[in-house]
């Protein structure tokens, strides 16, 4: 009979099957439309194709051809025996858990056409319907490496469907083994003994591939090591296994012996010997060393000794070399997961400590603000008494006093006034952080014009050019917004006092507002002190003030979610820009 085998597969698995059979002779690959959710019922196209391509026919399907299964088999077609096509790529042991958790399996071929297939797959995001009929809760890509764009397409599909996505890297070894087994069965169905032997060999190979893939499912390093040693025991039945895992610095981390019968001295000597092993290779006639690495980093060494069949040593070593990269990846993944868990725990502890410290800080600030408010408020009464009685003394006996005592009384009154202003500023600073914000639409133009008009009324003799842009509005608490403008415009008026003409402008700039003057300005080298309480950049004798106003302004603006910055040069005026959100 013709040895030629015709394999039929859908678009979703075509690339994988194409690579899996590339080394096989007398095998031709064909494709048929992918109709996972719409099983085919028309036998006529299949009858025609099978007649046009004589030889053995192997059809890869997982249910889409169920209505035609009996007819296809009657005409000599053989169908793959996997309940799901995906089980040809990864063993059922890898797929059972994610599928039970509601994962929807995908191949790179499926991701090439997901945009055209969304409706037929039951993904109607615009209609608000649950994806895949509500049966799937996540996406799982079985990444065979056949399409470099698969990972990016997975991300795009996940974003569109709103489902979380994961990527499971797998190889094609299992597919190769299963296809080879079925092709062999097709060609040698007359030789049952040979077939059974080959099936057992292929089953062993498939089992090894599945068990190797399972290594990556373990999340703890000790579990990975135990699984690796069990796999090697099944593979070559050695008398002894020793697994040495190394830390990042190349020092011994853990050592496991099977059987665990070595003395401490013998175990230590073996560990020191294994530390020197840099490459995998045979040792003696009945053993070998397997170096486990990942991305160039040596993670451990597995020593296999006392093989039950020493003549198979090289074959066992070659098989172990196929396992090594997967074992390295599994160990690296377990360590990464452990590091993340430790980092998460540390972050949680730091956050808890930070929350506690913030609570303490907030409590201390609240106590300090309450104390400041209380002291400032309570000082007003005695201060009024000092000012009142000193004023009465000046009125009643001022003309009778000599110049020196009268001067002292005037200084006493001036000090009381100065202290009153300082108390008022402290109260404003305290109020700036107390009470809830009542945001509303504020006419910033009207408030600024009113404040500048008051400044002009107090000094009508001063020549001034005051420019306020029309239509300035802001969403803010009107009480606090007035305090901000009173301080900024008041400062601008004050520091322009020595100019022949005062020039002050306020206008919108970007998403904020800018107040500019032609006053005394300041040195930007000292700008860090500008918004600190009680810090002044000018002599108090030249320009009066408490040094609290700009601190109050900054607190109010920050409470609104905004920022304030300043630019200036000595003698060239100043510019303040602030936002309120």
mmCIF file of N, CA and C in Angstrom, residues 449-464 466 493:
data_model
loop_
_atom_site.group_PDB
_atom_site.id
_atom_site.type_symbol
_atom_site.label_atom_id
_atom_site.label_comp_id
_atom_site.label_asym_id
_atom_site.label_seq_id
_atom_site.Cartn_x
_atom_site.Cartn_y
_atom_site.Cartn_z
ATOM 1 N N UNK A 449 -10.147 92.635 41.229
ATOM 2 C CA UNK A 449 -10.401 94.071 41.050
ATOM 3 C C UNK A 449 -10.764 94.725 42.375
ATOM 4 N N UNK A 450 -11.543 94.025 43.199
ATOM 5 C CA UNK A 450 -11.936 94.569 44.501
ATOM 6 C C UNK A 450 -10.725 94.739 45.411
ATOM 7 N N UNK A 451 -9.832 93.746 45.427
ATOM 8 C CA UNK A 451 -8.643 93.815 46.291
ATOM 9 C C UNK A 451 -7.725 94.942 45.839
ATOM 10 N N UNK A 452 -7.490 95.062 44.535
ATOM 11 C CA UNK A 452 -6.611 96.126 44.029
ATOM 12 C C UNK A 452 -7.229 97.502 44.245
ATOM 13 N N UNK A 453 -8.557 97.598 44.165
ATOM 14 C CA UNK A 453 -9.220 98.879 44.435
ATOM 15 C C UNK A 453 -9.009 99.293 45.885
ATOM 16 N N UNK A 454 -9.074 98.317 46.814
ATOM 17 C CA UNK A 454 -8.809 98.624 48.222
ATOM 18 C C UNK A 454 -7.378 99.107 48.414
ATOM 19 N N UNK A 455 -6.423 98.457 47.728
ATOM 20 C CA UNK A 455 -5.020 98.892 47.829
ATOM 21 C C UNK A 455 -4.865 100.332 47.333
ATOM 22 N N UNK A 456 -5.490 100.651 46.211
ATOM 23 C CA UNK A 456 -5.395 101.997 45.644
ATOM 24 C C UNK A 456 -6.043 103.026 46.564
ATOM 25 N N UNK A 457 -7.172 102.623 47.205
ATOM 26 C CA UNK A 457 -7.873 103.552 48.087
ATOM 27 C C UNK A 457 -7.032 103.906 49.310
ATOM 28 N N UNK A 458 -6.222 102.962 49.778
ATOM 29 C CA UNK A 458 -5.372 103.234 50.940
ATOM 30 C C UNK A 458 -4.205 104.143 50.586
ATOM 31 N N UNK A 459 -3.779 104.133 49.331
ATOM 32 C CA UNK A 459 -2.677 104.996 48.884
ATOM 33 C C UNK A 459 -3.084 105.678 47.577
ATOM 34 N N UNK A 460 -4.026 106.612 47.643
ATOM 35 C CA UNK A 460 -4.518 107.241 46.405
ATOM 36 C C UNK A 460 -3.454 108.040 45.674
ATOM 37 N N UNK A 461 -2.409 108.445 46.380
ATOM 38 C CA UNK A 461 -1.372 109.247 45.746
ATOM 39 C C UNK A 461 -0.438 108.429 44.861
ATOM 40 N N UNK A 462 -0.473 107.093 44.983
ATOM 41 C CA UNK A 462 0.462 106.269 44.218
ATOM 42 C C UNK A 462 -0.006 106.138 42.765
ATOM 43 N N UNK A 463 0.948 106.296 41.842
ATOM 44 C CA UNK A 463 0.669 106.093 40.429
ATOM 45 C C UNK A 463 0.693 104.581 40.144
ATOM 46 N N UNK A 464 -0.385 104.070 39.563
ATOM 47 C CA UNK A 464 -0.461 102.615 39.372
ATOM 48 C C UNK A 464 -1.151 102.269 38.062
ATOM 49 N N UNK A 466 -2.947 98.992 36.845
ATOM 50 C CA UNK A 466 -3.452 97.714 37.343
ATOM 51 C C UNK A 466 -4.284 97.055 36.246
ATOM 52 N N UNK A 493 1.538 94.772 45.548
ATOM 53 C CA UNK A 493 1.367 96.210 45.827
ATOM 54 C C UNK A 493 2.456 96.701 46.776
#
